[in-house]
Short mmCIF file of C-alpha atoms in Angstrom, two decimals:
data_model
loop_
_atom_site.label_atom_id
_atom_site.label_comp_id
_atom_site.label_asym_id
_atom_site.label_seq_id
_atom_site.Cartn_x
_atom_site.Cartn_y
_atom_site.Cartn_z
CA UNK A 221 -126.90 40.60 17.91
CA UNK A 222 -125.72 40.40 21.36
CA UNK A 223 -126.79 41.63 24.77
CA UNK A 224 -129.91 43.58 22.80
CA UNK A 225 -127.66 45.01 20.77
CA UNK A 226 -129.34 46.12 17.32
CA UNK A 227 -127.40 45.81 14.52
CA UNK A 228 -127.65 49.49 13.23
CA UNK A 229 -126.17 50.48 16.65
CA UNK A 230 -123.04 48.23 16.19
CA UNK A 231 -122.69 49.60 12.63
CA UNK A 232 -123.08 53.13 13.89
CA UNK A 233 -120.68 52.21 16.85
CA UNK A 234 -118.16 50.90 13.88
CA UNK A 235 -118.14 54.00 11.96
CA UNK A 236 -118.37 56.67 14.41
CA UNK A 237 -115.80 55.10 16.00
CA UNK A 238 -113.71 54.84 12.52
CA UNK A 239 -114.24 58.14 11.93
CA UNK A 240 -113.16 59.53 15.43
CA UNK A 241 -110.16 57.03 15.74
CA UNK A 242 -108.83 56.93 11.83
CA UNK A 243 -105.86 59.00 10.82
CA UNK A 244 -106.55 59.27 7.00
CA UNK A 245 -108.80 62.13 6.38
CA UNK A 246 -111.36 60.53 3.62
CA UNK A 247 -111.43 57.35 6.01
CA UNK A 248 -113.28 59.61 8.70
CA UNK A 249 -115.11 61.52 5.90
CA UNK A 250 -116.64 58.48 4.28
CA UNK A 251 -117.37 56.65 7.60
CA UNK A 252 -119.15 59.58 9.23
CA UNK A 253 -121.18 60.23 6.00
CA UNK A 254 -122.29 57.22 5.70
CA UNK A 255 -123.36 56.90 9.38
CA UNK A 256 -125.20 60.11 8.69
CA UNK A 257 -127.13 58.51 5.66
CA UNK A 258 -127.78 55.48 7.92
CA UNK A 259 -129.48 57.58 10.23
CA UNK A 260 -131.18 59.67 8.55
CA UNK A 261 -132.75 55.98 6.68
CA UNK A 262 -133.62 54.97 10.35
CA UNK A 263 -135.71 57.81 10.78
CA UNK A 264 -137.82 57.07 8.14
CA UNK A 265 -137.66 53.44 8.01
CA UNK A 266 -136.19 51.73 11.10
CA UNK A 267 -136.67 48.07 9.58
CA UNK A 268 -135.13 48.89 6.30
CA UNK A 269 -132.24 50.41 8.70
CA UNK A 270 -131.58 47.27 10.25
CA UNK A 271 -131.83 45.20 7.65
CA UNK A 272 -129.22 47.59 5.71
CA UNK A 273 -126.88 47.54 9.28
CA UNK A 274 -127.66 43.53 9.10
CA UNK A 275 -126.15 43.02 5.66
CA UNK A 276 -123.01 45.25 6.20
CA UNK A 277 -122.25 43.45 9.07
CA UNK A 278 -122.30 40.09 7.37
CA UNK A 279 -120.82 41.04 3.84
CA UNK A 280 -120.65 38.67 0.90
CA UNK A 281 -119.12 38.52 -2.00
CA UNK A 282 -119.94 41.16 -4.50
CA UNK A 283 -120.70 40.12 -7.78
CA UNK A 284 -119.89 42.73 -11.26
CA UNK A 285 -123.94 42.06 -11.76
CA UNK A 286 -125.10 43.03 -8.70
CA UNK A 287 -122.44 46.60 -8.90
CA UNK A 288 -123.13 47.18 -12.58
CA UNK A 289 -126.97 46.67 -12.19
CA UNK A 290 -127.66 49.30 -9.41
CA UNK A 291 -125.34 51.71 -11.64
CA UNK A 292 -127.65 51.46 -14.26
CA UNK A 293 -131.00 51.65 -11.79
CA UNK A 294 -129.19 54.83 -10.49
CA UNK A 295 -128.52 56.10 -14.39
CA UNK A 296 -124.98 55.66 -13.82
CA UNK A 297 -123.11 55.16 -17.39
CA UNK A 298 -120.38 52.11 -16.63
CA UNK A 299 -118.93 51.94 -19.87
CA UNK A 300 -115.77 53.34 -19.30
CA UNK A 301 -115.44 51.23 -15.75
CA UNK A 302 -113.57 48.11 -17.39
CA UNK A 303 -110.88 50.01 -18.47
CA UNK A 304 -110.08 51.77 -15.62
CA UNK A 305 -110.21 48.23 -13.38
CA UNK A 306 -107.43 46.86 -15.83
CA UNK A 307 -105.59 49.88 -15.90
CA UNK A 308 -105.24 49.90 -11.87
CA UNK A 309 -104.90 45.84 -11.52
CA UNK A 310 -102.29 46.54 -14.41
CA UNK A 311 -100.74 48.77 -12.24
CA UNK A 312 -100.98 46.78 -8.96
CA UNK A 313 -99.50 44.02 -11.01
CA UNK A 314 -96.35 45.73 -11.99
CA UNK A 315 -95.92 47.47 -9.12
CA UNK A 316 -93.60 45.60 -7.35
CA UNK A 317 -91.26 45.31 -10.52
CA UNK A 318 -90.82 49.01 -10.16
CA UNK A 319 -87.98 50.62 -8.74
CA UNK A 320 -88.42 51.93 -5.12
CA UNK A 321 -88.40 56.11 -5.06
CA UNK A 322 -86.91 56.00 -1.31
CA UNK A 323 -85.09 59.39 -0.13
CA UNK A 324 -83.10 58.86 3.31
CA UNK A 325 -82.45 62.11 4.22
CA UNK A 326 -86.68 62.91 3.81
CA UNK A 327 -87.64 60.32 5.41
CA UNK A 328 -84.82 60.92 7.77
CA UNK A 329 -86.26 64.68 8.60
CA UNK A 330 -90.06 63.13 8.14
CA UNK A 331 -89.63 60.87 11.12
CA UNK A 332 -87.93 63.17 13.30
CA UNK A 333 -90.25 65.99 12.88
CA UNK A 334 -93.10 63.26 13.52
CA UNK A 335 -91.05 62.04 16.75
CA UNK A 336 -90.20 65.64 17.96
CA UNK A 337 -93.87 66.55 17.53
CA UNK A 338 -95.73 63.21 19.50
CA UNK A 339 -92.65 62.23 21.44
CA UNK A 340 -90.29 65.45 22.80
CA UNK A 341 -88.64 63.92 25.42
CA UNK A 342 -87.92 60.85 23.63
CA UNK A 343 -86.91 63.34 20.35
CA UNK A 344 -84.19 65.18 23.06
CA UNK A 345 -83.22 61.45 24.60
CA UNK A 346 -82.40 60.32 21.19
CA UNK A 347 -80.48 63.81 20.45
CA UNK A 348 -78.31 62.90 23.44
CA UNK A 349 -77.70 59.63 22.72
CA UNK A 350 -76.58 60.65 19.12
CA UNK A 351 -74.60 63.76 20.49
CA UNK A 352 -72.48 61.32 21.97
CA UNK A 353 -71.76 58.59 19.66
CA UNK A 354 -68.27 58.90 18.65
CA UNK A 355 -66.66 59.59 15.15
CA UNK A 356 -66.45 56.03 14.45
CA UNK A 357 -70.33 55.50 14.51
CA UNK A 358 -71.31 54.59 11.17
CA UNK A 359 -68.01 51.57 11.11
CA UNK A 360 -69.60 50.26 14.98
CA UNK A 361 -73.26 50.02 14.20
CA UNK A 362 -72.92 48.99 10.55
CA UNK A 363 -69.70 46.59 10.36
CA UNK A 364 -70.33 43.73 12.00
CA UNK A 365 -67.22 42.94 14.30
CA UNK A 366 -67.33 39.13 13.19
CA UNK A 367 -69.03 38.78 9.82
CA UNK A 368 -71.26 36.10 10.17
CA UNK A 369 -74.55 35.15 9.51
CA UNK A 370 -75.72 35.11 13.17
CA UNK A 371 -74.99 38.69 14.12
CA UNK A 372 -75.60 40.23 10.48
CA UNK A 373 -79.01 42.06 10.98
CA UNK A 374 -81.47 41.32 9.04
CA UNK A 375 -83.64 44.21 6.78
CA UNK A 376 -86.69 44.01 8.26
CA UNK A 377 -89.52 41.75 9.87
CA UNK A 378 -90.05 39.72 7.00
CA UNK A 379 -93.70 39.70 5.77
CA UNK A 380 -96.00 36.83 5.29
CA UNK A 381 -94.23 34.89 3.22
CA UNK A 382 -90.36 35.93 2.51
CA UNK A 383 -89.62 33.20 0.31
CA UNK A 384 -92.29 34.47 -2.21
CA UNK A 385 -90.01 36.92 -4.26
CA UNK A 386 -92.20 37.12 -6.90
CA UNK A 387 -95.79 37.37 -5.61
CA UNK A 388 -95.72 39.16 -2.14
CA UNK A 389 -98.55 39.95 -0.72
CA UNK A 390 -97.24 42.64 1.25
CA UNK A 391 -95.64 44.19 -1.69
CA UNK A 392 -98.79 44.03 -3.39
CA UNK A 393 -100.96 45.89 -0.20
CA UNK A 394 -97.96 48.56 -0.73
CA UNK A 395 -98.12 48.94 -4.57
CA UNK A 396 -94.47 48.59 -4.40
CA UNK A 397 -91.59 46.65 -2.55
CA UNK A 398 -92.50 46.17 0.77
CA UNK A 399 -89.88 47.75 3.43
CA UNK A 400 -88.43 43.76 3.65
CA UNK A 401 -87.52 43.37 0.39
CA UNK A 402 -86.40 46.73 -0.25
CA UNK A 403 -84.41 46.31 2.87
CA UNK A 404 -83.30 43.29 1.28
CA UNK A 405 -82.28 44.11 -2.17
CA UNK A 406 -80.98 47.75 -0.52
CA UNK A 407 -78.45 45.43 1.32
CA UNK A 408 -77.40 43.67 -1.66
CA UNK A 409 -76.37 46.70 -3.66
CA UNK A 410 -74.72 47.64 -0.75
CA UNK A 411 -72.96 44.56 0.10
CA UNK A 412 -72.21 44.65 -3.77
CA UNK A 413 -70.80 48.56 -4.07
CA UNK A 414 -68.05 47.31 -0.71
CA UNK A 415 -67.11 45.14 -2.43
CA UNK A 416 -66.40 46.73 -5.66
CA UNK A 417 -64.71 49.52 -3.66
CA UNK A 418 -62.31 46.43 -1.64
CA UNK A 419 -61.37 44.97 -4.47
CA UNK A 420 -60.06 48.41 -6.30
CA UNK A 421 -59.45 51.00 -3.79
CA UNK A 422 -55.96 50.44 -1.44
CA UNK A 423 -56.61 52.84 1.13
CA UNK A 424 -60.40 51.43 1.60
CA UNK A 425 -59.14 48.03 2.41
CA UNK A 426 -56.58 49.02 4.31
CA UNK A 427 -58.89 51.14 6.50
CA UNK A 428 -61.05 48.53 6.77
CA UNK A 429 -58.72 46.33 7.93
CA UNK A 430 -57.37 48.46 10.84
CA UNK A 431 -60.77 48.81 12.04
CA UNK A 432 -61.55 45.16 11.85
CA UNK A 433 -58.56 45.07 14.18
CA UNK A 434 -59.77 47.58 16.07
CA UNK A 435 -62.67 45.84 16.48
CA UNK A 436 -61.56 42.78 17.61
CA UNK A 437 -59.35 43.98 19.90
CA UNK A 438 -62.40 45.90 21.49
CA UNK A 439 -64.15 42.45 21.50
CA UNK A 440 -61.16 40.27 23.53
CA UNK A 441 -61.28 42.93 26.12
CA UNK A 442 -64.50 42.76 26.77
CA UNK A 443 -64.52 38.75 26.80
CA UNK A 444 -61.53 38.65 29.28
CA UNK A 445 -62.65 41.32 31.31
CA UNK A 446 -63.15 40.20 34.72
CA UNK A 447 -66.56 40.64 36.49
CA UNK A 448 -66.88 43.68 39.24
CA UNK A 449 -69.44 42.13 40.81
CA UNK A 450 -67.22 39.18 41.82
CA UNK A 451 -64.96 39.29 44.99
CA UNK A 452 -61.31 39.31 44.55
CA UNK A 453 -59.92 35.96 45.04
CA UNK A 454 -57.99 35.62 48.08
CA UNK A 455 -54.41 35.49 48.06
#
């Protein structure tokens, strides 16, 4: 406890303020249920309250004795609970094997509906910025003008640990691939479909070249460019 503090009131203060603040509608359910079962405890017995509000605040480690014995002091028939643990660790297991069920154009319309609805000004800022991108968009902000491994963006912050392919944690929180590696593989089919499509398609390379060209052209100009804000040299 500090400052007088009990430690029922900091537990209430934790789950009031869970259920207020949380976005995920069972989240504020549970929280302010169970702050209403903590209180109505206090009013009968205070001590047994705080002693409850003392424990949650300073959890330990659960054992499968302590769970399985109050669900049998409660009349609560566990048989069927093993199986359904090793069915959903099963399932957390394999989950990042699994193949990732990503739409662009939802989650395209999902975020923009989302940003129009918190954010309208920066929705319409964003709407002008795109109005005026011109036809060659999609070639400037996804071909890198100098195909290197400096400037080549990477998918995403990585996670915890981005050398662990095959036992990421953050794949595991997700139940699938987290947005790095998804990112990550997502760029490798890509990079692997271009070039497929260079090495059979004429017109595709050639394009490619002219705006590689194009590019670089763009580039020198704006390396050779002198600066505005310096004065002229005199003659």
């Amino acid at each position: 406890m500090t400052n007088g503090t009990t430690h029922l009131t900091r537990l209430r203060t934790r789950m009031l303020a869970t259920a207020y603040c949380n976005a995920d509608l069972w989240t504020q359910r549970t929280a302010f249920l169970t702050d209403q079962a903590v209180a109505a405890l206090a009013h009968r017995d205070p001590a047994a309250a705080e002693d409850l509000a003392a424990q949650q605040l300073a959890p330990e480690f659960l054992h499968d004795t302590q769970i399985l014995g109050a669900a049998v002091e409660a009349g609560i028939d566990t048989s069927t609970w093993p199986e359904r643990r090793e069915k959903i660790q099963a399932y957390a297991r394999e989950a990042a094997g699994l193949d990732p069920h990503f739409d662009p154009a939802t989650e395209a319309h999902r975020l923009w509906a989302s940003l129009r609805s918190h954010y309208p000004q920066i929705a319409a800022a964003l709407a002008d910025n795109l109005s005026g991108l011109p036809e060659s968009w999609r070639e400037d902000l996804f071909t890198p003008a100098r195909p290197t491994l400096k400037n080549i963006p990477g998918p995403e912050t990585a996670p915890y640990d981005p050398t662990d392919w095959e036992d990421c944690e953050a794949c595991g929180e997700a139940q699938d691939q987290c947005r790095f590696h998804r990112g990550f593989f997502a760029g490798q089919e890509y990079q692997s479909d271009l070039v497929k499509t260079l090495l059979t398609d004429g017109v595709a390379i050639e394009h490619v070249q002219e705006r590689h060209a194009e590019l670089e052209r763009l580039h020198a100009q704006t390396t050779t460019a002198p600066d505005r804000d310096e004065p002229a040299a005199a003659l």
